[in-house]
């Protein structure tokens, strides 16, 4: 059976207004570009969504990951959307397109990328997660819970096909190194790393020998850090992820359950604040209170020979209403701290924001203490 590749590539091409949402004309422009690629056979299928000010391209094809034509197609969609954004004078048009011309691989050029190639099962449930006003490490807690926490994923305890656990690929995004770790055997070591979510991020999850091929990922997360690419703060690296579910993997409900916490993430307002992550419906992923609070949407699909049967708006479920209410209460509480940590990020993380410019002007006024 031939393999299918799912590529989820995102970029902020301009906000409407400010950094709040994506104008429908930009979504339509991206759809036009991807529609032509589907007609010509480059793509099997696609879906364009928006989360906050980010355009999200979900594409299926048979060309594998890191493929120049697919990345070039995404770049073209973002460039045309940027042209449209400039025409409408939207805010920060082309914000995430950090290079003038496409050079073969979109990674390192600004957009975020999560893609994986795998053998499509008889029935293949897939969830595309998209977040706004936060960073790649925001996925550490929910991905860990899905694939390693028996209090979240009942299947780890009671389903023999999950009982032996999963392999985590963790990246040190400062040192550009990676390590493969086995859960549950190395669970405490995994947590020692990924609890430091601004540095160690889960990149992929693999199955152990069993029902599924061990070399094919079951989850992948974008890890691009914009400031590393641009050399300066240009916006937040709002992350995306793809997660496969069911039959030897966490059930759909086990994949979604970690988001019922509304966990604290970094990236809210000027990329400089911690706040609770709100799981929300597609049509409420418009962060406008203090440019937040940070949002997550989840698009559910069944794959049918690469065709994307969906999306289902998974966080629209009223079962997430109490989470949203709690997130709003935590929002009030965090906001009351104003410029004080831990609402504001610690100094070492502020290094990549605009704060050092303010600090610079004070540095000559400091004298030695007694
Ligand atoms: C956060 C975000 C916004 C902006 C803020 C200031 O990721 O996008 O909170 O940082 O609105 O934006 P500028 O500097 O463009 O006025
Ligand atoms: Mg923006
Ligand atoms: Mg954004």
GROMACS .gro file of C-alpha atoms and ligand atoms in nm:
model
  388
    1UNK     CA    1   0.000   0.000   0.000
    2UNK     CA    2   0.137   0.342  -0.092
    3UNK     CA    3   0.212   0.595   0.176
    4UNK     CA    4   0.039   0.927   0.223
    5UNK     CA    5   0.201   1.248   0.345
    6UNK     CA    6   0.009   1.505   0.546
    7UNK     CA    7   0.170   1.851   0.549
    8UNK     CA    8   0.037   2.117   0.784
    9UNK     CA    9   0.212   2.445   0.706
   10UNK     CA   10   0.116   2.779   0.860
   11UNK     CA   11   0.209   3.144   0.838
   12UNK     CA   12   0.087   3.482   0.954
   13UNK     CA   13   0.046   3.676   0.628
   14UNK     CA   14  -0.133   3.972   0.785
   15UNK     CA   15  -0.392   4.028   1.057
   16UNK     CA   16  -0.743   4.173   1.051
   17UNK     CA   17  -0.748   4.395   1.252
   18UNK     CA   18  -0.412   4.402   1.431
   19UNK     CA   19  -0.309   4.044   1.508
   20UNK     CA   20  -0.665   3.918   1.572
   21UNK     CA   21  -0.792   3.716   1.274
   22UNK     CA   22  -0.734   3.623   0.909
   23UNK     CA   23  -0.945   3.812   0.653
   24UNK     CA   24  -1.160   3.570   0.447
   25UNK     CA   25  -1.004   3.702   0.125
   26UNK     CA   26  -0.668   3.558   0.234
   27UNK     CA   27  -0.821   3.216   0.300
   28UNK     CA   28  -0.989   3.232  -0.044
   29UNK     CA   29  -0.657   3.323  -0.209
   30UNK     CA   30  -0.478   3.028  -0.045
   31UNK     CA   31  -0.767   2.799  -0.144
   32UNK     CA   32  -0.731   2.911  -0.506
   33UNK     CA   33  -0.359   2.824  -0.514
   34UNK     CA   34  -0.409   2.485  -0.347
   35UNK     CA   35  -0.720   2.415  -0.560
   36UNK     CA   36  -0.512   2.452  -0.877
   37UNK     CA   37  -0.250   2.213  -0.732
   38UNK     CA   38  -0.521   1.959  -0.654
   39UNK     CA   39  -0.655   1.985  -1.011
   40UNK     CA   40  -0.307   1.932  -1.155
   41UNK     CA   41  -0.254   1.626  -0.931
   42UNK     CA   42   0.022   1.770  -0.708
   43UNK     CA   43  -0.207   1.748  -0.406
   44UNK     CA   44  -0.450   1.469  -0.326
   45UNK     CA   45  -0.657   1.704  -0.110
   46UNK     CA   46  -0.636   2.014   0.106
   47UNK     CA   47  -0.819   2.223   0.362
   48UNK     CA   48  -0.748   2.584   0.457
   49UNK     CA   49  -0.830   2.704   0.809
   50UNK     CA   50  -0.742   3.001   1.026
   51UNK     CA   51  -0.647   3.030   1.391
   52UNK     CA   52  -0.605   3.384   1.518
   53UNK     CA   53  -0.393   3.568   1.260
   54UNK     CA   54  -0.245   3.250   1.108
   55UNK     CA   55  -0.340   3.082   0.779
   56UNK     CA   56  -0.326   2.704   0.814
   57UNK     CA   57  -0.272   2.487   0.505
   58UNK     CA   58  -0.356   2.120   0.557
   59UNK     CA   59  -0.239   1.927   0.249
   60UNK     CA   60  -0.224   1.559   0.155
   61UNK     CA   61   0.001   1.419  -0.119
   62UNK     CA   62   0.228   1.126  -0.200
   63UNK     CA   63   0.563   1.305  -0.228
   64UNK     CA   64   0.700   1.259   0.122
   65UNK     CA   65   0.814   1.517   0.378
   66UNK     CA   66   1.043   1.814   0.307
   67UNK     CA   67   0.949   1.804  -0.061
   68UNK     CA   68   1.042   2.114  -0.262
   69UNK     CA   69   0.730   2.125  -0.477
   70UNK     CA   70   0.492   2.099  -0.179
   71UNK     CA   71   0.685   2.355   0.026
   72UNK     CA   72   0.703   2.580  -0.281
   73UNK     CA   73   0.327   2.552  -0.317
   74UNK     CA   74   0.274   2.659   0.044
   75UNK     CA   75   0.516   2.949  -0.011
   76UNK     CA   76   0.323   3.054  -0.321
   77UNK     CA   77  -0.007   3.042  -0.128
   78UNK     CA   78   0.144   3.258   0.149
   79UNK     CA   79   0.297   3.504  -0.100
   80UNK     CA   80  -0.032   3.549  -0.285
   81UNK     CA   81  -0.217   3.585   0.047
   82UNK     CA   82   0.042   3.848   0.145
   83UNK     CA   83  -0.021   4.039  -0.181
   84UNK     CA   84  -0.390   4.037  -0.093
   85UNK     CA   85  -0.308   4.149   0.262
   86UNK     CA   86  -0.104   4.441   0.125
   87UNK     CA   87  -0.389   4.538  -0.107
   88UNK     CA   88  -0.629   4.547   0.192
   89UNK     CA   89  -0.357   4.713   0.404
   90UNK     CA   90  -0.398   4.441   0.666
   91UNK     CA   91  -0.171   4.448   0.967
   92UNK     CA   92   0.179   4.302   0.947
   93UNK     CA   93   0.133   4.180   0.589
   94UNK     CA   94   0.380   3.900   0.518
   95UNK     CA   95   0.487   3.896   0.885
   96UNK     CA   96   0.611   3.536   0.882
   97UNK     CA   97   0.767   3.534   0.532
   98UNK     CA   98   1.122   3.611   0.631
   99UNK     CA   99   1.290   3.548   0.296
  100UNK     CA  100   1.239   3.723  -0.036
  101UNK     CA  101   1.247   3.410  -0.251
  102UNK     CA  102   1.173   3.043  -0.199
  103UNK     CA  103   1.488   2.831  -0.189
  104UNK     CA  104   1.374   2.466  -0.189
  105UNK     CA  105   1.254   2.409   0.167
  106UNK     CA  106   1.017   2.628   0.362
  107UNK     CA  107   1.175   2.531   0.695
  108UNK     CA  108   1.383   2.818   0.825
  109UNK     CA  109   1.200   3.069   0.606
  110UNK     CA  110   0.942   3.173   0.867
  111UNK     CA  111   0.636   2.945   0.833
  112UNK     CA  112   0.573   2.660   1.081
  113UNK     CA  113   0.574   2.303   0.950
  114UNK     CA  114   0.436   1.973   1.084
  115UNK     CA  115   0.438   1.691   0.834
  116UNK     CA  116   0.447   1.314   0.843
  117UNK     CA  117   0.443   1.029   0.595
  118UNK     CA  118   0.270   0.704   0.690
  119UNK     CA  119   0.078   0.406   0.559
  120UNK     CA  120  -0.290   0.494   0.575
  121UNK     CA  121  -0.476   0.239   0.786
  122UNK     CA  122  -0.816   0.092   0.691
  123UNK     CA  123  -0.964   0.378   0.891
  124UNK     CA  124  -0.731   0.665   0.974
  125UNK     CA  125  -0.858   0.931   1.219
  126UNK     CA  126  -0.634   1.239   1.216
  127UNK     CA  127  -0.641   1.556   1.427
  128UNK     CA  128  -0.478   1.880   1.313
  129UNK     CA  129  -0.412   2.110   1.609
  130UNK     CA  130  -0.343   2.479   1.552
  131UNK     CA  131  -0.251   2.734   1.820
  132UNK     CA  132  -0.222   3.112   1.819
  133UNK     CA  133  -0.033   3.348   2.056
  134UNK     CA  134   0.194   3.080   2.193
  135UNK     CA  135   0.505   2.873   2.110
  136UNK     CA  136   0.600   2.512   2.016
  137UNK     CA  137   0.660   2.408   2.380
  138UNK     CA  138   0.286   2.460   2.441
  139UNK     CA  139   0.236   2.116   2.288
  140UNK     CA  140   0.468   1.939   2.535
  141UNK     CA  141   0.209   1.893   2.809
  142UNK     CA  142  -0.083   1.772   2.592
  143UNK     CA  143   0.131   1.543   2.372
  144UNK     CA  144   0.295   1.392   2.680
  145UNK     CA  145  -0.046   1.333   2.839
  146UNK     CA  146  -0.186   1.171   2.522
  147UNK     CA  147   0.097   0.924   2.475
  148UNK     CA  148   0.241   0.875   2.825
  149UNK     CA  149  -0.001   0.966   3.104
  150UNK     CA  150  -0.218   0.676   3.223
  151UNK     CA  151  -0.444   0.920   3.408
  152UNK     CA  152  -0.526   1.076   3.070
  153UNK     CA  153  -0.505   0.780   2.833
  154UNK     CA  154  -0.690   0.480   2.971
  155UNK     CA  155  -0.561   0.273   2.679
  156UNK     CA  156  -0.207   0.281   2.823
  157UNK     CA  157  -0.344   0.077   3.114
  158UNK     CA  158  -0.615  -0.140   2.962
  159UNK     CA  159  -0.540  -0.186   2.589
  160UNK     CA  160  -0.259  -0.438   2.521
  161UNK     CA  161  -0.177  -0.261   2.192
  162UNK     CA  162  -0.084   0.063   2.376
  163UNK     CA  163   0.037  -0.089   2.703
  164UNK     CA  164   0.407  -0.096   2.602
  165UNK     CA  165   0.409   0.282   2.546
  166UNK     CA  166   0.566   0.510   2.287
  167UNK     CA  167   0.898   0.663   2.177
  168UNK     CA  168   0.939   1.040   2.211
  169UNK     CA  169   1.175   1.242   1.990
  170UNK     CA  170   1.272   1.548   2.193
  171UNK     CA  171   1.457   1.845   2.044
  172UNK     CA  172   1.681   2.091   2.222
  173UNK     CA  173   1.585   2.391   2.011
  174UNK     CA  174   1.868   2.606   2.148
  175UNK     CA  175   2.152   2.362   2.080
  176UNK     CA  176   1.986   2.204   1.773
  177UNK     CA  177   2.019   1.849   1.908
  178UNK     CA  178   1.766   1.567   1.946
  179UNK     CA  179   1.721   1.256   2.160
  180UNK     CA  180   1.491   0.953   2.134
  181UNK     CA  181   1.342   0.844   2.467
  182UNK     CA  182   1.123   0.554   2.561
  183UNK     CA  183   0.807   0.583   2.770
  184UNK     CA  184   0.716   0.456   3.027
  185UNK     CA  185   1.074   0.335   3.109
  186UNK     CA  186   1.226   0.684   3.084
  187UNK     CA  187   0.919   0.883   3.180
  188UNK     CA  188   1.086   1.085   3.455
  189UNK     CA  189   1.381   1.172   3.229
  190UNK     CA  190   1.143   1.277   2.953
  191UNK     CA  191   0.962   1.504   3.200
  192UNK     CA  192   1.293   1.644   3.328
  193UNK     CA  193   1.352   1.774   2.975
  194UNK     CA  194   1.010   1.869   2.841
  195UNK     CA  195   0.900   2.048   3.159
  196UNK     CA  196   1.150   2.312   3.037
  197UNK     CA  197   0.920   2.383   2.745
  198UNK     CA  198   1.094   2.691   2.606
  199UNK     CA  199   1.402   2.481   2.530
  200UNK     CA  200   1.310   2.111   2.500
  201UNK     CA  201   1.017   2.035   2.272
  202UNK     CA  202   0.856   1.712   2.160
  203UNK     CA  203   0.905   1.691   1.783
  204UNK     CA  204   0.763   1.347   1.705
  205UNK     CA  205   0.611   1.041   1.869
  206UNK     CA  206   0.672   0.691   1.729
  207UNK     CA  207   0.502   0.360   1.806
  208UNK     CA  208   0.691   0.068   1.957
  209UNK     CA  209   0.698  -0.266   1.770
  210UNK     CA  210   0.340  -0.392   1.735
  211UNK     CA  211   0.053  -0.309   1.503
  212UNK     CA  212   0.212  -0.005   1.333
  213UNK     CA  213   0.542   0.041   1.143
  214UNK     CA  214   0.796   0.174   1.398
  215UNK     CA  215   0.954   0.420   1.153
  216UNK     CA  216   0.625   0.599   1.083
  217UNK     CA  217   0.543   0.881   1.328
  218UNK     CA  218   0.206   0.893   1.499
  219UNK     CA  219   0.238   1.260   1.598
  220UNK     CA  220   0.447   1.555   1.478
  221UNK     CA  221   0.478   1.911   1.605
  222UNK     CA  222   0.618   2.227   1.440
  223UNK     CA  223   0.927   2.351   1.623
  224UNK     CA  224   1.025   2.660   1.424
  225UNK     CA  225   1.136   2.954   1.637
  226UNK     CA  226   1.089   3.276   1.446
  227UNK     CA  227   1.344   3.479   1.638
  228UNK     CA  228   1.609   3.217   1.559
  229UNK     CA  229   1.527   3.250   1.191
  230UNK     CA  230   1.496   3.627   1.186
  231UNK     CA  231   1.766   3.703   1.448
  232UNK     CA  232   1.522   3.933   1.623
  233UNK     CA  233   1.168   3.930   1.761
  234UNK     CA  234   0.918   3.936   1.474
  235UNK     CA  235   0.615   3.767   1.627
  236UNK     CA  236   0.537   3.444   1.802
  237UNK     CA  237   0.601   3.097   1.661
  238UNK     CA  238   0.238   2.989   1.688
  239UNK     CA  239   0.270   2.610   1.661
  240UNK     CA  240   0.075   2.333   1.487
  241UNK     CA  241   0.064   1.955   1.526
  242UNK     CA  242  -0.075   1.644   1.362
  243UNK     CA  243  -0.187   1.348   1.572
  244UNK     CA  244  -0.318   1.011   1.452
  245UNK     CA  245  -0.574   0.833   1.671
  246UNK     CA  246  -0.745   0.502   1.757
  247UNK     CA  247  -0.664   0.130   1.698
  248UNK     CA  248  -0.339   0.097   1.890
  249UNK     CA  249  -0.308   0.474   1.939
  250UNK     CA  250  -0.483   0.702   2.188
  251UNK     CA  251  -0.857   0.725   2.115
  252UNK     CA  252  -0.988   1.054   1.976
  253UNK     CA  253  -1.119   1.144   2.322
  254UNK     CA  254  -0.781   1.065   2.478
  255UNK     CA  255  -0.614   1.290   2.220
  256UNK     CA  256  -0.847   1.580   2.308
  257UNK     CA  257  -0.872   1.532   2.685
  258UNK     CA  258  -0.539   1.705   2.777
  259UNK     CA  259  -0.683   2.033   2.647
  260UNK     CA  260  -0.952   2.029   2.917
  261UNK     CA  261  -0.691   2.168   3.160
  262UNK     CA  262  -0.640   2.509   2.998
  263UNK     CA  263  -0.271   2.481   3.083
  264UNK     CA  264  -0.039   2.781   3.111
  265UNK     CA  265   0.162   2.863   2.800
  266UNK     CA  266   0.398   3.142   2.692
  267UNK     CA  267   0.350   3.387   2.406
  268UNK     CA  268   0.047   3.598   2.490
  269UNK     CA  269   0.070   3.976   2.419
  270UNK     CA  270   0.395   4.076   2.249
  271UNK     CA  271   0.518   3.719   2.288
  272UNK     CA  272   0.598   3.822   2.645
  273UNK     CA  273   0.332   3.682   2.877
  274UNK     CA  274   0.217   3.353   3.026
  275UNK     CA  275  -0.152   3.270   3.016
  276UNK     CA  276  -0.398   2.982   2.995
  277UNK     CA  277  -0.454   2.805   2.662
  278UNK     CA  278  -0.819   2.815   2.557
  279UNK     CA  279  -0.946   2.529   2.341
  280UNK     CA  280  -1.212   2.684   2.119
  281UNK     CA  281  -1.427   2.645   1.807
  282UNK     CA  282  -1.305   2.760   1.466
  283UNK     CA  283  -1.534   3.063   1.477
  284UNK     CA  284  -1.417   3.178   1.820
  285UNK     CA  285  -1.043   3.146   1.754
  286UNK     CA  286  -1.020   3.526   1.747
  287UNK     CA  287  -0.797   3.634   2.035
  288UNK     CA  288  -0.892   3.993   2.116
  289UNK     CA  289  -0.857   4.027   2.495
  290UNK     CA  290  -0.503   4.156   2.556
  291UNK     CA  291  -0.436   3.988   2.218
  292UNK     CA  292  -0.545   3.659   2.372
  293UNK     CA  293  -0.581   3.450   2.572
  294UNK     CA  294  -0.384   3.198   2.361
  295UNK     CA  295  -0.609   2.972   2.152
  296UNK     CA  296  -0.611   2.615   2.025
  297UNK     CA  297  -0.839   2.469   1.760
  298UNK     CA  298  -0.864   2.103   1.663
  299UNK     CA  299  -0.976   1.989   1.316
  300UNK     CA  300  -1.074   1.623   1.295
  301UNK     CA  301  -1.057   1.422   0.972
  302UNK     CA  302  -1.091   1.067   0.851
  303UNK     CA  303  -0.849   1.001   0.566
  304UNK     CA  304  -0.987   0.815   0.264
  305UNK     CA  305  -0.697   0.737   0.028
  306UNK     CA  306  -0.553   1.076   0.118
  307UNK     CA  307  -0.885   1.261   0.089
  308UNK     CA  308  -0.954   1.475   0.393
  309UNK     CA  309  -1.303   1.380   0.509
  310UNK     CA  310  -1.377   1.676   0.736
  311UNK     CA  311  -1.298   1.899   0.910
  312UNK     CA  312  -1.497   1.842   1.228
  313UNK     CA  313  -1.463   2.132   1.471
  314UNK     CA  314  -1.361   1.918   1.770
  315UNK     CA  315  -1.333   2.180   2.046
  316UNK     CA  316  -1.680   2.313   1.966
  317UNK     CA  317  -1.816   2.044   2.198
  318UNK     CA  318  -1.996   2.191   2.500
  319UNK     CA  319  -1.789   1.949   2.709
  320UNK     CA  320  -1.509   2.209   2.681
  321UNK     CA  321  -1.734   2.492   2.810
  322UNK     CA  322  -1.617   2.456   3.170
  323UNK     CA  323  -1.254   2.464   3.055
  324UNK     CA  324  -1.326   2.786   2.868
  325UNK     CA  325  -1.493   2.932   3.178
  326UNK     CA  326  -1.195   2.834   3.394
  327UNK     CA  327  -0.958   2.980   3.135
  328UNK     CA  328  -1.146   3.311   3.157
  329UNK     CA  329  -1.113   3.310   3.537
  330UNK     CA  330  -0.740   3.235   3.509
  331UNK     CA  331  -0.717   3.510   3.248
  332UNK     CA  332  -0.851   3.765   3.498
  333UNK     CA  333  -0.615   3.639   3.766
  334UNK     CA  334  -0.306   3.644   3.544
  335UNK     CA  335  -0.393   3.983   3.396
  336UNK     CA  336  -0.419   4.132   3.744
  337UNK     CA  337  -0.041   4.080   3.773
  338UNK     CA  338   0.015   4.332   3.492
  339UNK     CA  339   0.388   4.364   3.419
  340UNK     CA  340   0.492   4.131   3.703
  341UNK     CA  341   0.632   3.781   3.658
  342UNK     CA  342   0.513   3.510   3.630
  343UNK     CA  343   0.246   3.675   3.406
  344UNK     CA  344   0.531   3.845   3.224
  345UNK     CA  345   0.794   3.597   3.106
  346UNK     CA  346   1.119   3.559   3.304
  347UNK     CA  347   1.410   3.782   3.193
  348UNK     CA  348   1.593   3.508   3.000
  349UNK     CA  349   1.291   3.455   2.776
  350UNK     CA  350   1.240   3.831   2.736
  351UNK     CA  351   1.582   3.846   2.570
  352UNK     CA  352   1.409   3.778   2.239
  353UNK     CA  353   1.143   4.047   2.279
  354UNK     CA  354   1.156   4.426   2.262
  355UNK     CA  355   1.233   4.463   2.638
  356UNK     CA  356   1.616   4.471   2.598
  357UNK     CA  357   1.577   4.795   2.400
  358UNK     CA  358   1.413   4.952   2.705
  359UNK     CA  359   1.675   4.803   2.941
  360UNK     CA  360   1.965   4.936   2.732
  361UNK     CA  361   1.883   5.294   2.805
  362UNK     CA  362   1.904   5.228   3.181
  363UNK     CA  363   2.230   5.039   3.188
  364UNK     CA  364   2.462   5.341   3.229
  365UNK     CA  365   2.273   5.464   3.534
  366UNK     CA  366   2.361   5.161   3.744
  367UNK     CA  367   2.628   5.202   4.013
  368UNK     CA  368   2.795   4.936   4.227
  369UNK     CA  369   2.612   4.845   4.545
  370UNK     CA  370   2.793   4.859   4.883
  371LIG     C1  371   0.155   3.819   1.995
  371LIG     C2  372   0.111   3.917   1.899
  371LIG     C3  373   0.068   4.048   1.949
  371LIG     C4  374   0.168   4.158   1.918
  371LIG     C5  375   0.121   4.294   1.972
  371LIG     C6  376   0.213   4.408   1.933
  371LIG     O1  377   0.202   3.707   1.932
  371LIG     O2  378   0.112   3.894   1.781
  371LIG     O3  379   0.040   4.042   2.085
  371LIG     O4  380   0.294   4.126   1.973
  371LIG     O5  381  -0.007   4.322   1.920
  371LIG     O6  382   0.223   4.410   1.796
  371LIG     P1  383   0.299   4.525   1.714
  371LIG     O7  384   0.439   4.533   1.771
  371LIG     O8  385   0.295   4.473   1.574
  371LIG     O9  386   0.221   4.651   1.733
  372LIG    MG1  387   0.039   3.877   1.337
  373LIG    MG1  388  -0.038   3.425   1.512
   0.00000   0.00000   0.00000
